[in-house]
Amino acid sequence: MLFQWGLRKQQEKQKKKGTTTQQERDQSGQAQDVPHEPIHSLLDVNIDIIRHTTGNSSDIVIRRFMIGQERSIRAALIFIDGLADEKNVYQFLLEPLMTATFPTTLSPKDTFCFMEKKLAAVGRIERISQWVDLFLALMSGETIILLDGVTFALSASTSGGEYRAIEEPQTQLAIRGPRDGFTESLRVNTTLIRRRIKNPNLWLETMRIGEVTKTDVAIMYVKGVANDEIVEEVKKRLRRIHIDSVLESGYIEQLIEDQTFTTFPTTYHTERPDVVAANLLEGRVAIFVEGTPFVLIAPALFIQFFQAVEDYYARFDIATALRFLRVLVFFLSLVAPAIYIAATTFHQEMIPTTLVIAIAAQRESVPFPGFVEALVMEVIFEILREAGVRLPRAVGQAVSIVGALVIGQAAVEAGFVSSAMVIVVSITAIASFATPSFAIAISARLIRFALMFLAAMFGFYGIIMGILVMTIHLCSLRSFGVPYMSPLAPFIPSNMGDTLFRVPTWAFKERPRLINQKNIIRQRKQQRPQSPASNRQEKNEGEQS
């Protein structure tokens, strides 16, 4: 009778506010809205509201039990199977509550306070009074404790469940360096950074984005090193997001970038903790998104996409040579087909005589002009590359290799394309794979077709015009207010030690400017290694002085 009275009161209250009853919603097939009301004092009414709001889902675990000196107070423990750590729920919540000895004179409200302060053996306990907060905590993997006769609930931090183990990153492999990578767990990802930067100035702020998904998004930065204006700009752009769902960091990236209509990425993403830690120490801001191993880093510079992680673990001369090679292959993947089209169509006099005769002999039986020939081969290769990515890993590489060999050989023998064109397309494809960042490599793949069209129309003049337009566009880009081409444009001499070439580690005296404006000094002076003889000489000079 008491339960029916409480449920009737709850339905009458909903009718007074103009909302439909539970039975009317069930008949109309509409989803159950979260009640924007305080939690009821009757335990049975609260449990009924939870069941109806969640559609009586089978993964909602409701464990009823009795507490108190005479086991006279009814209670319920509620969590979602799979989101909460079931072992912690039973070991640190249910067992202490069921076996504890309560004072005899405590009322239900006093029992609730006693339980909140002394019995719940978990890290974080929060008191909840609204249904909105209760369901948000429940869907986040926390455990809810309800008592009969109390208009509050306890939220205990028991989130856990199954996550992918920490493994080596798949997209940014390194010959030398750590082998751990981010996972889909936000807390695991932030812990990997905490292990590398053991500093209390490493600040972390969390917010929820997504009207439906309520995805946890965290920003991390080093206070005193990061530019406060950039940090506030990142927070401002994140707070401005109001969408239904955030399922991956790509959602956030597209909503906070400075320029939408550009093929170049203005936000860097990585799944390596050491890369994020290094960028944080340079004054950048990291954005973590629950459910994805890819972390966003802002602001991003153009030259940053050609820097591999092992550059900082190897000698500076080797790293410099590799960086020049990466820039070269990026430029090659950008203009190689366009140069072939322009040279064979408009500027044959620039090709050596022996080579131009060989190319002419190969193209004698080809019925298409150079532009059509290059366009067909590039499109076919893009199809093969996409098919190799989407196919299962066991057969994807085999299909790509066999498809390229068979189609290329058959096309040459059939007279559709020349052998020289197959070589040019193959070199272009290999060069695009040598770029460290996939985001900048796919930009080159798109711009390549525009340069091919300009080369077919105007020859080398079209290529130069396209490169000039691309350069002007790059110089006009900003990443959270920082010039995209810095420190090249604008030219900053103090930051040139980590661009196309890398100076030795002991020469990294300052952090990049325009990103950090406060704590510029990275290390003390006189960090250059010295021989034992030099050390003894300096010591003797110091003693004499």
XYZ file of C-alpha atoms in Angstrom:
545
model
C 0.000 0.000 0.000
C 2.837 2.383 0.830
C 4.494 1.715 -2.506
C 1.259 2.321 -4.433
C 0.670 5.572 -2.569
C 4.195 6.820 -3.346
C 3.921 5.878 -7.002
C 0.522 7.569 -7.260
C 1.955 10.766 -5.757
C 4.827 10.663 -8.227
C 2.455 10.292 -11.195
C 0.205 13.103 -9.945
C 3.217 15.395 -9.649
C 4.204 14.609 -13.236
C 0.678 15.339 -14.459
C 0.668 18.733 -12.718
C 3.851 19.684 -14.579
C 2.321 18.778 -17.926
C 4.402 15.633 -18.508
C 3.031 12.341 -19.728
C 2.777 9.373 -17.399
C 4.879 6.261 -17.713
C 2.034 4.228 -19.202
C 1.349 6.871 -21.859
C 5.040 6.924 -22.799
C 5.185 3.177 -23.080
C 2.129 3.165 -25.358
C 3.531 5.924 -27.591
C 6.946 4.237 -27.853
C 8.853 7.337 -26.744
C 12.075 7.196 -24.745
C 11.885 7.788 -21.015
C 13.201 11.225 -20.038
C 15.318 11.630 -16.933
C 13.152 13.215 -14.217
C 14.272 16.723 -13.330
C 13.157 16.327 -9.733
C 14.660 15.527 -6.333
C 15.075 11.920 -5.312
C 12.017 10.450 -3.547
C 12.168 9.279 0.047
C 10.526 5.898 -0.709
C 13.001 3.244 -1.826
C 10.476 1.290 -3.902
C 9.443 4.428 -5.775
C 13.087 5.286 -6.543
C 13.835 1.789 -7.809
C 10.723 1.868 -9.949
C 11.764 5.194 -11.486
C 15.223 3.801 -12.276
C 13.745 0.724 -13.925
C 11.277 2.689 -16.005
C 13.784 5.339 -17.059
C 16.324 2.719 -18.195
C 13.691 0.595 -19.893
C 14.171 -2.198 -17.350
C 17.532 -2.953 -18.990
C 19.000 -6.323 -18.120
C 22.472 -4.943 -17.301
C 21.138 -2.744 -14.484
C 21.972 -4.670 -11.293
C 19.779 -3.833 -8.276
C 20.807 -5.539 -5.029
C 18.394 -5.078 -2.115
C 19.582 -5.634 1.459
C 18.836 -4.664 5.071
C 21.074 -2.594 7.331
C 20.873 -1.238 10.866
C 21.210 -2.703 14.335
C 18.053 -4.752 13.960
C 18.215 -4.971 10.154
C 15.190 -2.676 9.969
C 16.306 -0.199 7.297
C 15.906 -1.214 3.698
C 18.636 -0.275 1.231
C 19.543 -0.932 -2.374
C 22.819 -0.952 -4.258
C 22.585 -0.216 -7.996
C 25.251 -0.423 -10.698
C 25.635 -1.330 -14.363
C 27.188 -4.674 -15.106
C 30.318 -4.164 -17.216
C 30.836 -0.495 -16.383
C 31.430 -0.953 -12.668
C 34.121 -3.154 -11.146
C 31.956 -5.875 -9.636
C 34.718 -7.098 -7.340
C 35.122 -3.673 -5.763
C 31.369 -3.260 -5.447
C 30.936 -6.408 -3.388
C 34.224 -6.190 -1.465
C 34.262 -2.500 -0.506
C 30.570 -1.582 -0.497
C 28.129 -4.433 -0.108
C 30.099 -6.547 2.364
C 30.948 -3.672 4.782
C 27.359 -2.425 4.710
C 25.846 -5.833 5.413
C 28.273 -6.827 8.164
C 28.658 -3.476 9.962
C 27.225 -2.800 13.404
C 25.161 0.379 13.516
C 24.254 2.351 16.652
C 20.801 1.472 17.920
C 19.390 4.991 18.087
C 20.162 6.097 14.535
C 17.332 7.219 12.298
C 17.430 6.465 8.534
C 18.909 9.910 7.849
C 21.553 9.491 10.586
C 22.289 6.002 9.286
C 22.844 7.496 5.834
C 25.371 9.996 7.261
C 27.095 7.262 9.306
C 27.360 5.084 6.219
C 28.685 7.979 4.125
C 31.477 8.851 6.555
C 32.623 5.513 7.951
C 31.497 2.477 5.951
C 31.971 3.103 2.235
C 35.581 1.967 1.658
C 36.159 3.499 -1.784
C 38.153 6.455 -2.976
C 35.401 8.936 -3.760
C 31.917 9.279 -2.252
C 29.455 11.946 -3.350
C 25.979 12.785 -2.081
C 23.353 13.144 -4.811
C 19.942 14.758 -4.485
C 18.775 15.082 -8.132
C 17.812 12.385 -10.597
C 19.894 13.953 -13.346
C 23.057 13.616 -11.294
C 22.126 10.095 -10.230
C 21.714 8.777 -13.770
C 24.856 10.548 -14.949
C 26.868 8.862 -12.189
C 25.198 5.504 -12.837
C 25.962 5.629 -16.574
C 29.568 6.567 -15.804
C 30.170 3.263 -14.018
C 29.663 4.407 -10.446
C 27.589 2.573 -7.858
C 24.453 4.147 -6.367
C 23.352 3.442 -2.768
C 19.749 4.224 -1.798
C 18.124 4.071 1.656
C 14.441 3.942 2.431
C 13.246 7.154 4.038
C 16.152 9.300 2.782
C 15.892 11.804 -0.061
C 19.561 11.470 -0.935
C 21.706 8.862 -2.672
C 25.373 8.007 -2.463
C 27.562 7.731 -5.542
C 30.656 5.553 -5.019
C 33.553 5.560 -7.477
C 33.689 1.951 -8.622
C 34.054 2.489 -12.362
C 36.134 -0.173 -14.041
C 35.178 -3.005 -16.326
C 37.131 -4.441 -19.229
C 39.525 -2.302 -21.294
C 42.075 -3.079 -23.948
C 45.499 -3.676 -22.455
C 48.318 -1.205 -22.997
C 49.999 -2.159 -26.264
C 52.489 -0.714 -28.721
C 50.932 1.987 -30.932
C 49.952 0.780 -34.391
C 50.121 4.070 -36.306
C 53.370 5.589 -34.999
C 55.939 2.836 -34.768
C 59.413 3.721 -33.543
C 62.675 1.840 -33.800
C 63.873 3.248 -30.500
C 61.606 4.476 -27.743
C 58.859 3.368 -25.337
C 56.503 0.644 -26.458
C 53.392 1.674 -24.529
C 50.465 3.398 -26.205
C 47.173 4.964 -25.256
C 44.000 2.898 -24.832
C 40.297 3.715 -24.878
C 40.264 4.478 -21.138
C 40.586 8.154 -20.246
C 42.006 7.462 -16.807
C 44.611 5.025 -18.137
C 45.730 7.605 -20.704
C 46.140 10.391 -18.172
C 48.019 7.999 -15.885
C 50.545 7.275 -18.629
C 51.323 10.997 -18.765
C 51.495 11.301 -14.973
C 54.137 8.581 -14.910
C 56.328 10.630 -17.235
C 55.764 14.102 -15.782
C 55.845 13.820 -11.992
C 55.070 17.450 -11.345
C 52.151 18.988 -9.402
C 51.968 21.737 -12.029
C 50.636 19.189 -14.517
C 46.988 20.209 -14.354
C 44.014 18.212 -15.604
C 40.492 19.551 -16.134
C 37.571 17.350 -17.175
C 34.240 18.210 -18.759
C 31.411 16.276 -20.373
C 30.499 16.951 -24.009
C 27.577 15.412 -25.857
C 23.926 15.836 -24.991
C 23.303 12.093 -25.389
C 26.666 10.371 -24.970
C 27.958 12.536 -22.061
C 31.535 11.817 -23.162
C 34.325 12.711 -20.752
C 36.797 15.131 -22.321
C 39.904 16.244 -20.429
C 42.495 18.906 -21.146
C 45.995 18.623 -19.698
C 48.729 21.230 -19.568
C 51.724 22.240 -17.471
C 50.838 25.322 -15.460
C 53.512 27.967 -15.784
C 54.817 26.530 -19.053
C 51.713 26.636 -21.232
C 50.462 29.970 -22.511
C 47.414 30.931 -20.434
C 45.742 32.540 -23.450
C 45.965 29.318 -25.450
C 44.667 27.290 -22.494
C 41.663 29.582 -22.132
C 41.046 29.468 -25.878
C 40.993 25.664 -25.795
C 38.519 25.686 -22.896
C 36.351 28.257 -24.648
C 36.132 26.222 -27.842
C 35.330 23.032 -25.951
C 32.577 24.686 -23.920
C 31.068 26.011 -27.132
C 30.405 22.471 -28.415
C 26.767 21.381 -28.135
C 26.124 18.207 -30.119
C 24.413 14.905 -29.419
C 27.436 12.624 -29.477
C 31.224 12.564 -29.265
C 32.425 9.098 -30.218
C 36.037 9.890 -31.143
C 38.528 12.706 -30.874
C 37.913 13.465 -34.553
C 34.537 14.946 -33.551
C 36.319 17.395 -31.247
C 39.059 18.139 -33.782
C 36.584 19.235 -36.457
C 34.732 21.494 -34.042
C 37.690 23.359 -32.547
C 40.030 23.843 -35.509
C 40.738 27.367 -36.748
C 40.171 26.744 -40.451
C 37.620 24.320 -41.853
C 38.203 24.640 -45.580
C 41.762 23.366 -45.755
C 43.295 19.984 -46.436
C 46.098 20.549 -43.937
C 45.565 19.441 -40.320
C 45.746 22.266 -37.794
C 45.549 19.936 -34.783
C 48.070 17.182 -34.140
C 46.903 13.766 -32.944
C 48.939 10.877 -31.593
C 48.578 7.659 -29.622
C 52.068 7.782 -28.071
C 52.352 9.000 -24.438
C 55.969 10.137 -24.908
C 54.936 12.430 -27.773
C 52.196 14.005 -25.647
C 54.575 14.454 -22.700
C 57.188 16.133 -24.910
C 54.607 18.526 -26.353
C 53.258 19.379 -22.903
C 56.762 20.313 -21.799
C 56.996 22.629 -24.810
C 53.892 24.509 -23.701
C 51.161 22.839 -25.721
C 47.782 21.577 -24.517
C 46.615 17.950 -24.775
C 42.949 16.994 -25.217
C 41.906 13.497 -24.089
C 38.596 11.957 -25.171
C 37.038 8.925 -23.503
C 36.744 5.953 -25.851
C 39.660 6.631 -28.211
C 43.439 6.129 -28.009
C 44.142 9.245 -30.096
C 44.989 12.388 -28.116
C 44.789 15.851 -29.678
C 47.615 18.360 -29.261
C 47.168 22.082 -29.809
C 48.507 24.269 -31.230
C 50.074 22.379 -34.143
C 52.728 23.607 -36.569
C 53.374 22.483 -40.135
C 56.928 21.350 -39.431
C 55.691 19.287 -36.492
C 54.149 16.703 -38.831
C 57.591 15.805 -40.212
C 59.155 15.159 -36.822
C 59.216 11.518 -35.737
C 59.498 10.497 -32.110
C 62.829 8.712 -32.543
C 64.412 11.953 -33.767
C 64.876 12.930 -30.128
C 66.222 9.530 -29.102
C 68.928 9.340 -31.800
C 71.958 11.481 -32.577
C 71.222 14.938 -33.917
C 73.064 14.425 -37.230
C 71.093 11.270 -38.028
C 67.815 12.943 -37.044
C 68.603 15.957 -39.239
C 69.345 13.788 -42.274
C 66.096 11.858 -41.785
C 64.072 15.058 -41.478
C 65.459 16.399 -44.734
C 64.596 13.059 -46.323
C 61.016 13.232 -45.043
C 60.515 16.746 -46.401
C 61.997 15.631 -49.725
C 59.710 12.612 -50.047
C 56.700 14.754 -49.080
C 57.528 17.191 -51.873
C 58.123 14.245 -54.201
C 54.745 12.691 -53.387
C 53.186 16.090 -54.042
C 54.634 16.962 -57.457
C 56.111 13.795 -59.045
C 53.123 12.936 -61.309
C 52.621 16.622 -62.150
C 56.287 17.012 -63.175
C 56.020 13.922 -65.405
C 52.893 15.288 -67.076
C 54.400 18.738 -67.619
C 57.727 17.386 -68.898
C 56.218 14.918 -71.383
C 53.488 17.280 -72.586
C 55.049 20.783 -72.734
C 58.742 20.658 -71.879
C 60.294 17.732 -73.744
C 63.435 19.813 -74.340
C 64.229 19.617 -70.595
C 64.503 15.812 -70.725
C 67.767 14.204 -71.868
C 67.580 13.032 -75.484
C 68.105 9.355 -74.744
C 65.432 9.378 -72.063
C 62.887 11.300 -74.113
C 63.344 8.831 -76.998
C 62.759 5.905 -74.623
C 59.638 7.547 -73.162
C 58.325 8.342 -76.656
C 58.841 4.737 -77.721
C 56.902 3.508 -74.678
C 54.047 5.954 -75.272
C 53.767 5.149 -78.971
C 51.073 2.551 -78.349
C 49.326 4.430 -75.484
C 46.058 5.982 -76.761
C 45.655 8.483 -73.888
C 47.447 11.753 -73.140
C 49.805 11.932 -70.169
C 47.235 13.550 -67.854
C 44.606 10.847 -68.429
C 47.241 8.159 -68.081
C 48.477 9.544 -64.749
C 44.948 10.187 -63.475
C 43.823 6.612 -64.187
C 46.873 5.094 -62.522
C 46.592 7.332 -59.457
C 42.894 6.539 -59.017
C 43.560 2.796 -59.389
C 46.328 2.948 -56.814
C 44.105 4.875 -54.363
C 41.456 2.177 -54.788
C 44.001 -0.547 -54.074
C 45.312 1.319 -51.031
C 41.808 1.795 -49.615
C 40.980 -1.856 -50.265
C 44.148 -2.933 -48.464
C 43.161 -0.882 -45.419
C 39.576 -2.195 -45.241
C 40.340 -5.854 -45.868
C 41.303 -8.162 -42.989
C 44.927 -7.748 -41.976
C 45.856 -11.291 -43.015
C 44.880 -10.745 -46.661
C 44.956 -6.946 -46.986
C 48.662 -6.600 -47.759
C 48.644 -9.583 -50.100
C 45.710 -8.192 -52.080
C 47.364 -4.775 -52.349
C 50.694 -6.141 -53.549
C 49.222 -8.707 -55.935
C 46.648 -6.218 -57.235
C 49.294 -3.574 -57.937
C 51.629 -6.013 -59.681
C 48.952 -7.710 -61.747
C 47.100 -4.565 -62.770
C 50.308 -2.638 -63.503
C 51.826 -5.395 -65.608
C 48.564 -6.056 -67.447
C 48.034 -2.339 -68.127
C 51.525 -2.004 -69.614
C 51.177 -5.112 -71.783
C 47.722 -4.023 -72.974
C 49.076 -0.617 -73.994
C 46.868 1.456 -71.690
C 49.793 3.027 -69.803
C 53.530 3.265 -70.260
C 56.188 1.676 -68.071
C 57.519 5.090 -67.097
C 54.120 6.087 -65.708
C 53.967 2.924 -63.577
C 57.398 3.797 -62.147
C 56.353 7.388 -61.383
C 53.146 6.296 -59.641
C 55.011 3.653 -57.638
C 57.640 6.148 -56.464
C 54.887 8.599 -55.512
C 53.075 5.949 -53.489
C 56.213 4.878 -51.628
C 57.059 8.528 -50.910
C 53.604 9.129 -49.423
C 54.083 6.169 -47.077
C 57.392 7.610 -45.819
C 55.680 10.656 -44.307
C 55.496 10.197 -40.493
C 51.998 11.659 -40.102
C 49.058 10.158 -41.963
C 47.130 13.432 -41.659
C 49.697 15.402 -43.668
C 50.240 12.518 -46.111
C 46.567 12.412 -47.078
C 46.692 16.176 -47.659
C 49.437 15.612 -50.225
C 47.327 12.916 -51.887
C 44.495 15.399 -52.454
C 46.653 18.333 -53.583
C 48.494 16.017 -55.969
C 45.441 15.786 -58.236
C 45.099 19.588 -58.377
C 48.759 19.949 -59.360
C 48.316 17.279 -62.029
C 45.447 19.257 -63.530
C 47.485 22.501 -63.494
C 50.438 20.704 -65.089
C 48.195 19.397 -67.881
C 46.879 22.922 -68.509
C 49.968 25.133 -68.120
C 52.988 22.877 -67.688
C 55.660 23.878 -65.176
C 54.075 27.324 -64.910
C 50.934 25.691 -63.544
C 52.936 23.667 -61.018
C 54.763 26.764 -59.779
C 51.497 28.679 -59.582
C 49.879 25.881 -57.576
C 52.829 25.662 -55.153
C 52.754 29.435 -54.644
C 49.023 29.362 -53.874
C 49.571 26.450 -51.472
C 52.410 28.308 -49.736
C 50.311 31.455 -49.341
C 47.483 29.348 -47.951
C 49.841 27.681 -45.458
C 51.171 31.056 -44.298
C 47.606 32.279 -43.730
C 46.637 29.363 -41.480
C 46.521 29.603 -37.700
C 46.362 26.947 -35.035
C 44.740 28.443 -31.934
C 46.132 31.797 -32.935
C 49.692 30.569 -33.581
C 50.996 30.946 -37.184
C 50.948 27.535 -38.830
C 54.301 27.970 -40.596
C 56.242 29.318 -37.613
C 59.149 29.464 -36.955
C 59.729 29.626 -40.730
C 57.079 32.271 -41.375
C 57.270 34.382 -39.306
C 60.981 33.665 -39.038
C 62.114 33.088 -35.441
C 65.864 32.374 -35.295
C 65.796 31.097 -31.706
C 63.357 28.320 -32.676
C 65.176 27.123 -35.792
C 67.070 24.457 -33.873
C 64.131 22.010 -34.088
C 62.711 22.481 -37.578
C 64.225 21.039 -40.779
C 67.306 20.117 -38.798
C 67.771 19.266 -35.135
C 70.505 20.640 -32.960
C 72.035 18.500 -30.181
C 70.002 18.028 -27.032
C 72.332 20.204 -24.983
C 71.586 23.105 -27.363
C 67.820 23.100 -26.635
C 68.029 26.109 -24.354
C 64.601 27.641 -25.017
C 61.111 26.377 -25.612
C 59.286 27.325 -28.821
C 58.102 30.922 -28.822
C 54.548 31.965 -29.767
C 53.432 28.808 -27.987
C 54.911 29.612 -24.606
C 55.366 33.228 -23.583
C 56.219 32.800 -19.886
C 58.723 30.107 -19.003
C 61.035 30.138 -22.022
C 64.120 28.551 -20.459
C 64.202 24.794 -20.975
C 67.531 23.908 -19.367
C 70.530 25.465 -17.656
C 73.586 26.680 -19.481
C 76.776 24.644 -20.000
C 75.001 21.337 -20.631
C 77.402 20.403 -23.415
C 79.274 17.173 -22.619
C 82.988 17.555 -21.982
C 85.941 15.202 -21.827
C 87.568 14.325 -18.466
C 90.615 16.429 -19.376
C 88.432 19.498 -19.905
C 86.709 18.917 -16.584
C 90.054 18.725 -14.730
C 91.262 21.887 -16.460
C 88.147 23.804 -15.464
C 88.497 22.532 -11.910
C 92.128 23.683 -11.695
C 91.245 27.088 -13.115
C 88.492 27.429 -10.536
C 90.855 26.526 -7.687
C 93.486 29.015 -8.884
C 90.936 31.780 -9.149
